[in-house]
Short mmCIF file of C-alpha atoms (C1' of nucleotides) in Angstrom, two decimals:
data_model
loop_
_atom_site.label_atom_id
_atom_site.label_comp_id
_atom_site.label_asym_id
_atom_site.label_seq_id
_atom_site.Cartn_x
_atom_site.Cartn_y
_atom_site.Cartn_z
CA MET A 1 14.16 -7.62 25.50
CA ALA A 2 12.05 -4.52 25.85
CA SER A 3 9.06 -4.72 23.59
CA PRO A 4 9.53 -2.12 20.89
CA PHE A 5 6.95 0.30 22.12
CA SER A 6 6.86 3.86 20.93
CA LEU A 7 4.75 6.86 21.84
CA THR A 8 3.29 8.59 18.85
CA PRO A 9 1.32 11.82 18.61
CA VAL A 10 -1.80 9.71 18.81
CA SER A 11 -0.60 8.41 22.16
CA PHE A 12 -0.28 11.90 23.52
CA VAL A 13 -3.64 12.93 22.20
CA VAL A 14 -5.14 10.09 24.21
CA LEU A 15 -3.06 10.88 27.28
CA GLY A 16 -3.79 14.58 27.06
CA LEU A 17 -7.51 14.18 26.59
CA LEU A 18 -7.67 11.73 29.47
CA GLU A 19 -5.83 14.14 31.72
CA ARG A 20 -8.47 16.72 31.05
CA ALA A 21 -11.49 14.42 31.08
CA GLY A 22 -10.43 12.31 34.06
CA GLU A 23 -11.62 9.15 32.38
CA ALA A 24 -13.30 8.19 29.15
CA THR A 25 -14.41 5.38 26.88
CA PRO A 26 -13.14 5.13 23.31
CA TYR A 27 -16.36 6.60 22.03
CA GLU A 28 -16.09 9.53 24.38
CA LEU A 29 -12.50 10.03 23.30
CA TRP A 30 -13.67 10.05 19.74
CA ASN A 31 -16.16 12.79 20.46
CA LEU A 32 -13.53 14.74 22.33
CA VAL A 33 -11.15 14.49 19.42
CA ASN A 34 -13.74 15.54 16.89
CA SER A 35 -14.81 18.56 18.87
CA SER A 36 -11.33 19.88 19.52
CA ILE A 37 -7.92 18.78 18.42
CA GLY A 38 -9.30 16.88 15.45
CA ASN A 39 -9.18 20.06 13.42
CA PHE A 40 -5.43 20.14 13.66
CA TRP A 41 -4.59 16.51 14.06
CA SER A 42 -7.32 14.07 13.17
CA ILE A 43 -7.41 10.51 14.39
CA GLN A 44 -9.15 7.45 13.07
CA ARG A 45 -11.97 6.17 15.24
CA SER A 46 -10.68 2.64 15.30
CA GLN A 47 -7.39 3.85 16.65
CA LEU A 48 -9.16 5.14 19.72
CA TYR A 49 -10.16 1.57 20.42
CA THR A 50 -6.69 0.11 19.98
CA GLU A 51 -4.37 2.84 21.21
CA PRO A 52 -5.69 2.96 24.78
CA ASP A 53 -5.08 -0.76 25.08
CA ARG A 54 -1.55 -0.31 23.83
CA LEU A 55 -1.02 2.39 26.43
CA THR A 56 -2.57 0.23 29.12
CA ASP A 57 -0.26 -2.66 28.29
CA ALA A 58 2.64 -0.25 28.59
CA GLY A 59 1.44 0.80 32.02
CA LEU A 60 0.49 4.34 31.09
CA LEU A 61 -3.25 3.93 31.56
CA ASP A 62 -5.55 2.08 33.91
CA ARG A 63 -8.42 0.20 32.35
CA ASP A 64 -11.80 -0.58 33.85
CA ARG A 65 -14.50 -2.61 32.24
CA GLU A 66 -18.15 -1.90 32.98
CA GLU A 67 -20.21 -4.84 34.11
CA GLY A 68 -23.58 -4.38 32.46
CA GLY A 69 -24.82 -2.97 29.19
CA LEU A 70 -22.17 -2.41 26.56
CA ARG A 71 -19.40 -3.58 28.89
CA ARG A 72 -17.46 -0.52 27.91
CA LYS A 73 -13.82 -0.09 28.68
CA ARG A 74 -13.05 3.07 30.60
CA TYR A 75 -9.54 4.42 30.70
CA LYS A 76 -7.78 6.86 32.95
CA LEU A 77 -4.22 8.09 33.40
CA ALA A 78 -1.84 6.00 35.45
CA ASP A 79 1.09 7.69 37.15
CA ALA A 80 3.45 6.58 34.42
CA GLY A 81 1.10 8.07 31.86
CA ARG A 82 1.00 11.38 33.63
CA ALA A 83 4.78 11.38 33.80
CA ALA A 84 5.15 10.57 30.11
CA LEU A 85 2.73 13.33 29.19
CA ASP A 86 4.57 15.83 31.35
CA GLU A 87 7.93 14.92 29.98
CA TRP A 88 6.67 15.25 26.43
CA ARG A 89 5.08 18.61 27.09
CA THR A 90 8.15 20.10 28.71
CA THR A 91 10.53 19.05 25.94
CA PRO A 92 10.79 21.49 23.02
CA SER A 93 10.41 19.86 19.63
CA ALA A 94 13.18 20.47 17.18
CA GLY A 95 11.40 19.68 13.93
CA LEU A 96 9.21 21.83 11.77
CA PRO A 97 5.87 20.80 10.32
CA GLU A 98 5.38 20.31 6.62
CA LEU A 99 2.46 21.72 4.69
CA ARG A 100 1.54 18.34 3.16
CA ASP A 101 -1.27 19.83 1.18
CA VAL A 102 -2.43 17.67 -1.70
CA SER A 103 -3.60 20.63 -3.73
CA LEU A 104 -0.29 22.39 -3.30
CA LEU A 105 1.40 19.18 -4.38
CA LYS A 106 -0.71 19.13 -7.53
CA LEU A 107 0.18 22.74 -8.18
CA PHE A 108 3.84 21.99 -7.71
CA MET A 109 3.56 19.09 -10.11
CA GLY A 110 2.12 21.22 -12.86
CA ALA A 111 -1.62 21.46 -12.26
CA GLU A 112 -3.43 24.48 -13.65
CA PRO A 113 -4.12 26.88 -10.79
CA GLY A 114 -7.59 27.57 -12.12
CA VAL A 115 -8.57 23.95 -11.69
CA LEU A 116 -7.82 23.95 -7.99
CA ALA A 117 -7.98 27.47 -6.65
CA GLY A 118 -11.71 28.13 -6.50
CA ALA A 119 -12.63 25.06 -4.52
CA GLN A 120 -9.70 25.43 -2.17
CA ARG A 121 -10.40 29.08 -1.54
CA ASP A 122 -14.02 28.36 -0.68
CA ALA A 123 -13.22 25.41 1.54
CA HIS A 124 -10.65 27.41 3.47
CA ARG A 125 -13.06 30.31 3.78
CA ALA A 126 -15.62 28.00 5.32
CA LYS A 127 -13.07 26.59 7.73
CA LEU A 128 -11.93 30.06 8.65
CA ALA A 129 -15.50 31.12 9.36
CA ALA A 130 -15.99 28.09 11.60
CA TYR A 131 -12.83 28.87 13.53
CA GLU A 132 -13.80 32.50 13.96
CA GLU A 133 -17.18 31.54 15.29
CA GLN A 134 -15.54 29.14 17.70
CA ALA A 135 -13.15 31.88 18.78
CA VAL A 136 -16.03 34.15 19.68
CA GLN A 137 -17.34 31.48 22.01
CA ASP A 138 -14.01 30.54 23.49
CA VAL A 139 -12.57 33.97 24.11
CA GLY A 140 -10.90 34.19 27.48
CA GLU A 141 -11.27 30.50 28.19
CA GLU A 142 -8.74 28.71 30.38
CA PRO A 143 -6.46 26.90 29.92
CA ARG A 144 -5.00 28.89 27.06
CA GLY A 145 -3.65 26.05 24.96
CA ARG A 146 -6.83 25.49 23.03
CA TRP A 147 -7.21 29.16 22.42
CA HIS A 148 -3.70 29.43 21.07
CA ALA A 149 -4.28 26.50 18.76
CA LEU A 150 -7.36 28.21 17.45
CA GLU A 151 -5.39 31.40 16.86
CA ALA A 152 -2.84 29.45 14.88
CA GLY A 153 -5.58 27.77 12.89
CA ILE A 154 -7.14 31.11 12.03
CA ALA A 155 -3.84 32.59 10.94
CA HIS A 156 -3.16 29.68 8.64
CA GLU A 157 -6.62 29.62 7.17
CA ARG A 158 -6.26 33.28 6.36
CA ALA A 159 -2.95 32.57 4.68
CA TRP A 160 -4.54 29.81 2.64
CA VAL A 161 -7.53 31.91 1.63
CA ARG A 162 -5.23 34.68 0.50
CA PHE A 163 -3.05 32.26 -1.40
CA TRP A 164 -5.79 30.47 -3.30
CA ALA A 165 -7.82 33.61 -3.87
CA GLY A 166 -4.76 35.12 -5.48
CA LEU A 167 -4.67 32.23 -7.92
CA THR A 168 -8.28 32.36 -9.01
CA ASP A 169 -8.11 35.32 -11.36
CA GLY A 170 -4.92 37.23 -10.72
CA PRO A 171 -1.83 36.86 -12.87
CA MET B 1 -9.50 -9.96 -8.03
CA ALA B 2 -7.68 -6.78 -8.84
CA SER B 3 -4.57 -6.48 -6.76
CA PRO B 4 -5.28 -3.80 -4.20
CA PHE B 5 -3.07 -1.16 -5.68
CA SER B 6 -3.46 2.44 -4.71
CA LEU B 7 -1.80 5.64 -5.81
CA THR B 8 -0.62 7.73 -2.91
CA PRO B 9 0.89 11.21 -2.83
CA VAL B 10 4.28 9.53 -2.92
CA SER B 11 3.29 7.90 -6.19
CA PHE B 12 2.51 11.25 -7.72
CA VAL B 13 5.70 12.77 -6.46
CA VAL B 14 7.57 10.07 -8.32
CA LEU B 15 5.44 10.42 -11.42
CA GLY B 16 5.67 14.19 -11.39
CA LEU B 17 9.40 14.31 -10.91
CA LEU B 18 9.92 11.76 -13.65
CA GLU B 19 7.78 13.77 -16.02
CA ARG B 20 10.07 16.72 -15.49
CA ALA B 21 13.36 14.85 -15.39
CA GLY B 22 12.63 12.47 -18.25
CA GLU B 23 14.18 9.60 -16.40
CA ALA B 24 15.96 9.03 -13.13
CA THR B 25 17.41 6.50 -10.72
CA PRO B 26 16.16 6.27 -7.15
CA TYR B 27 19.14 8.20 -5.94
CA GLU B 28 18.49 10.95 -8.43
CA LEU B 29 14.87 11.04 -7.39
CA TRP B 30 15.99 11.38 -3.83
CA ASN B 31 18.11 14.39 -4.70
CA LEU B 32 15.26 15.89 -6.68
CA VAL B 33 12.90 15.49 -3.76
CA ASN B 34 15.31 16.99 -1.28
CA SER B 35 15.98 20.01 -3.43
CA SER B 36 12.39 20.82 -4.17
CA ILE B 37 9.12 19.34 -3.00
CA GLY B 38 10.72 17.79 0.08
CA ASN B 39 10.18 21.04 1.91
CA PHE B 40 6.44 20.61 1.66
CA TRP B 41 6.09 16.89 1.47
CA SER B 42 9.11 14.87 2.51
CA ILE B 43 9.68 11.29 1.47
CA GLN B 44 11.81 8.57 2.95
CA ARG B 45 14.78 7.56 0.86
CA SER B 46 13.99 3.87 0.99
CA GLN B 47 10.59 4.56 -0.43
CA LEU B 48 12.18 5.94 -3.56
CA TYR B 49 13.66 2.49 -4.08
CA THR B 50 10.41 0.60 -3.58
CA GLU B 51 7.77 2.93 -4.94
CA PRO B 52 9.09 3.07 -8.52
CA ASP B 53 8.99 -0.73 -8.63
CA ARG B 54 5.42 -0.69 -7.41
CA LEU B 55 4.56 1.78 -10.15
CA THR B 56 6.40 -0.29 -12.71
CA ASP B 57 4.50 -3.41 -11.73
CA ALA B 58 1.32 -1.43 -12.17
CA GLY B 59 2.39 -0.41 -15.66
CA LEU B 60 2.84 3.28 -14.90
CA LEU B 61 6.60 3.35 -15.34
CA ASP B 62 9.16 1.70 -17.58
CA ARG B 63 12.23 0.30 -15.92
CA ASP B 64 15.69 -0.09 -17.37
CA ARG B 65 18.63 -1.68 -15.66
CA GLU B 66 22.14 -0.51 -16.46
CA GLU B 67 24.58 -3.20 -17.44
CA GLY B 68 27.85 -2.20 -15.82
CA GLY B 69 28.84 -0.52 -12.62
CA LEU B 70 26.14 -0.20 -10.02
CA ARG B 71 23.58 -1.83 -12.29
CA ARG B 72 21.25 1.00 -11.45
CA LYS B 73 17.58 0.90 -12.25
CA ARG B 74 16.41 3.84 -14.31
CA TYR B 75 12.76 4.71 -14.50
CA LYS B 76 10.71 6.77 -16.87
CA LEU B 77 7.03 7.51 -17.39
CA ALA B 78 4.97 5.02 -19.32
CA ASP B 79 1.86 6.20 -21.13
CA ALA B 80 -0.35 4.94 -18.34
CA GLY B 81 1.74 6.85 -15.85
CA ARG B 82 1.41 10.05 -17.80
CA ALA B 83 -2.33 9.53 -17.97
CA ALA B 84 -2.62 8.86 -14.25
CA LEU B 85 -0.60 11.95 -13.46
CA ASP B 86 -2.75 14.06 -15.75
CA GLU B 87 -5.97 12.79 -14.34
CA TRP B 88 -4.79 13.46 -10.81
CA ARG B 89 -3.66 16.97 -11.65
CA THR B 90 -6.89 17.94 -13.33
CA THR B 91 -9.12 16.74 -10.52
CA PRO B 92 -9.73 19.26 -7.74
CA SER B 93 -9.16 17.90 -4.25
CA ALA B 94 -11.99 18.27 -1.82
CA GLY B 95 -10.14 17.89 1.45
CA LEU B 96 -8.28 20.42 3.50
CA PRO B 97 -4.84 19.93 5.00
CA GLU B 98 -4.32 19.72 8.74
CA LEU B 99 -1.61 21.60 10.56
CA ARG B 100 -0.25 18.47 12.28
CA ASP B 101 2.33 20.44 14.15
CA VAL B 102 3.77 18.61 17.13
CA SER B 103 4.53 21.81 18.99
CA LEU B 104 1.01 23.07 18.49
CA LEU B 105 -0.23 19.73 19.76
CA LYS B 106 1.85 20.14 22.88
CA LEU B 107 0.50 23.62 23.35
CA PHE B 108 -3.03 22.36 22.94
CA MET B 109 -2.37 19.66 25.50
CA GLY B 110 -1.23 22.11 28.11
CA ALA B 111 2.44 22.81 27.49
CA GLU B 112 3.83 26.11 28.71
CA PRO B 113 4.20 28.44 25.70
CA GLY B 114 7.53 29.68 27.00
CA VAL B 115 9.00 26.20 26.74
CA LEU B 116 8.26 25.89 23.05
CA ALA B 117 7.95 29.32 21.51
CA GLY B 118 11.55 30.46 21.32
CA ALA B 119 12.88 27.45 19.51
CA GLN B 120 9.93 27.30 17.15
CA ARG B 121 10.15 30.97 16.32
CA ASP B 122 13.83 30.70 15.49
CA ALA B 123 13.43 27.55 13.44
CA HIS B 124 10.63 29.08 11.42
CA ARG B 125 12.63 32.25 10.92
CA ALA B 126 15.48 30.22 9.51
CA LYS B 127 13.15 28.35 7.20
CA LEU B 128 11.56 31.58 6.08
CA ALA B 129 14.94 33.07 5.30
CA ALA B 130 15.85 30.02 3.25
CA TYR B 131 12.62 30.25 1.27
CA GLU B 132 13.11 33.94 0.62
CA GLU B 133 16.58 33.38 -0.65
CA GLN B 134 15.29 30.66 -2.92
CA ALA B 135 12.56 32.98 -4.13
CA VAL B 136 15.12 35.56 -5.18
CA GLN B 137 16.80 32.97 -7.34
CA ASP B 138 13.62 31.51 -8.77
CA VAL B 139 11.75 34.69 -9.57
CA GLY B 140 10.07 34.50 -12.94
CA GLU B 141 10.95 30.87 -13.44
CA GLU B 142 8.70 28.64 -15.51
CA PRO B 143 6.66 26.57 -14.94
CA ARG B 144 4.94 28.51 -12.19
CA GLY B 145 3.97 25.62 -9.93
CA ARG B 146 7.19 25.59 -7.97
CA TRP B 147 7.06 29.32 -7.58
CA HIS B 148 3.54 29.18 -6.24
CA ALA B 149 4.50 26.50 -3.77
CA LEU B 150 7.33 28.67 -2.57
CA GLU B 151 4.94 31.58 -2.16
CA ALA B 152 2.65 29.42 -0.07
CA GLY B 153 5.59 28.25 2.01
CA ILE B 154 6.68 31.80 2.68
CA ALA B 155 3.20 32.88 3.68
CA HIS B 156 2.91 30.04 6.15
CA GLU B 157 6.34 30.50 7.60
CA ARG B 158 5.49 34.14 8.21
CA ALA B 159 2.31 33.10 9.95
CA TRP B 160 4.24 30.67 12.13
CA VAL B 161 6.92 33.20 13.01
CA ARG B 162 4.27 35.70 14.01
CA PHE B 163 2.43 33.10 16.04
CA TRP B 164 5.38 31.81 18.03
CA ALA B 165 6.95 35.21 18.41
CA GLY B 166 3.71 36.38 19.95
CA LEU B 167 4.01 33.66 22.55
CA THR B 168 7.58 34.32 23.61
CA ASP B 169 6.98 37.37 25.79
CA GLY B 170 3.60 38.82 25.01
CA PRO B 171 0.56 38.19 27.17
"C1'" DC C 1 46.20 1.24 -1.75
"C1'" DC C 2 42.86 2.55 1.18
"C1'" DT C 3 39.77 5.68 3.09
"C1'" DA C 4 35.75 8.42 2.60
"C1'" DT C 5 31.69 8.92 0.53
"C1'" DC C 6 28.56 8.08 -2.89
"C1'" DA C 7 25.05 4.88 -4.05
"C1'" DT C 8 21.92 0.70 -4.05
"C1'" DG C 9 19.25 -2.18 -2.25
"C1'" DT C 10 16.67 -5.62 1.33
"C1'" DA C 11 14.46 -7.03 5.71
"C1'" DA C 12 11.72 -6.47 9.55
"C1'" DT C 13 8.26 -4.25 11.64
"C1'" DC C 14 4.50 -1.38 12.95
"C1'" DC C 15 1.29 2.36 12.77
"C1'" DG C 16 -2.64 3.78 10.47
"C1'" DT C 17 -6.45 2.89 7.30
"C1'" DT C 18 -10.31 0.43 5.61
"C1'" DA C 19 -13.72 -2.87 5.93
"C1'" DC C 20 -16.46 -5.98 8.50
"C1'" DA C 21 -19.61 -7.57 12.14
"C1'" DT C 22 -22.46 -7.02 15.98
"C1'" DG C 23 -24.73 -5.32 20.33
"C1'" DA C 24 -27.46 -1.80 23.02
"C1'" DT C 25 -30.68 2.34 23.23
"C1'" DT C 26 -34.05 5.45 21.91
"C1'" DA C 27 -38.03 7.08 19.50
"C1'" DT C 28 -42.14 6.18 16.79
"C1'" DA D 1 -42.29 -4.18 17.43
"C1'" DT D 2 -39.15 -2.18 14.76
"C1'" DA D 3 -36.44 1.12 12.60
"C1'" DA D 4 -32.86 4.34 13.32
"C1'" DT D 5 -28.84 5.39 15.46
"C1'" DC D 6 -25.67 5.10 18.95
"C1'" DA D 7 -21.78 2.46 20.31
"C1'" DT D 8 -18.12 -1.28 20.54
"C1'" DG D 9 -15.11 -3.85 18.90
"C1'" DT D 10 -12.00 -7.12 15.49
"C1'" DA D 11 -9.55 -8.44 11.26
"C1'" DA D 12 -6.94 -7.74 7.36
"C1'" DC D 13 -3.93 -5.25 4.90
"C1'" DG D 14 -0.49 -2.09 3.16
"C1'" DG D 15 2.23 1.96 3.03
"C1'" DA D 16 5.72 4.06 5.66
"C1'" DT D 17 9.62 4.00 8.87
"C1'" DT D 18 13.81 2.14 10.72
"C1'" DA D 19 17.69 -0.57 10.62
"C1'" DC D 20 20.83 -3.46 8.26
"C1'" DA D 21 24.19 -4.84 4.72
"C1'" DT D 22 26.93 -4.18 0.81
"C1'" DG D 23 28.95 -2.46 -3.70
"C1'" DA D 24 31.20 1.19 -6.63
"C1'" DT D 25 33.86 5.49 -7.29
"C1'" DA D 26 36.97 9.29 -6.52
"C1'" DG D 27 40.80 11.51 -4.20
"C1'" DG D 28 45.03 11.48 -1.61
#
DNA sequence: CCTATCATGTAATCCGTTACATGATTAT
DNA sequence: ATAATCATGTAACGGATTACATGATAGG
């Protein structure tokens, strides 16, 4: 009667960030998410309060509660958590991502390009600029994973800018 | 005490496909999704049995049940549904999409590029080829929305192929 | 017939979102 | 003091996924 417990991407975000940070409170995890992976895979704040407890119950994390003050819970990787993270990372994923872009969905469903394109183009330009600025700071940083993610983000933002810009006036 | 009813992207997929098809059963909707928008925004089959009923209860669809045979339910747009669809389509979306790519997440969290890149590159190449073949067939087709979505898909698949290919051997 | 497959639904469950409520710190 | 904000949680809810069960139709 194994409890139906599953590891989701959110689980691995928590595990991965804890591997890097050593240990963290939910609030610290939240800041870590927002300043890094959140650009590519955002997570709700409240989930960073519940997910670590789920993982702790499953034996993947160790939990410590502070005595004074806010009586914060601090989490860190347990051996089982490290193993789960490693196994996940070393297993190629078969599936492909979907665009899941609301504006593209509207376009597909008959929206006028002119209604959407300008705002999307500008928003993607802003995002692209932010990524490029980040890239200037991060160049050469180790480990490379974050850098690669940023590269991917930049490539896709460029693709989006080109796409929406082409719909603003063009044919 | 309005019942907490919300329109999700899935709702608009159903509304949009019904606008185009005139009317459809859940199974027909499922086929329509799989042969079109499903590439960019997939939907679970079972949801195409429940969502139209939700929309019907909300007054956005009309439901008909066949007498003989499978006693299928057939749905078509009600006036309120057409209005909701129109309002959605003519309202620009503020937000940006996220990549939400599991392989990129693994990379970010420290996976070895070599473990992931080959399979991802090949899978994206295959998807790209499928899109390009589709594009040959669809060229010049009206309305343009589907064509534009295909263009966007091709651009992004190219970006992904380039990205993963660059990680297979390169530096 | 009777097998394969096409097709229709329901049930259980759970992750993720939204909203609510409160406690501790810091600066003025 | 006290206002602002930093921080920690819980509760409720619902959409989405997964698994289960069954009925009709077509072809051999």
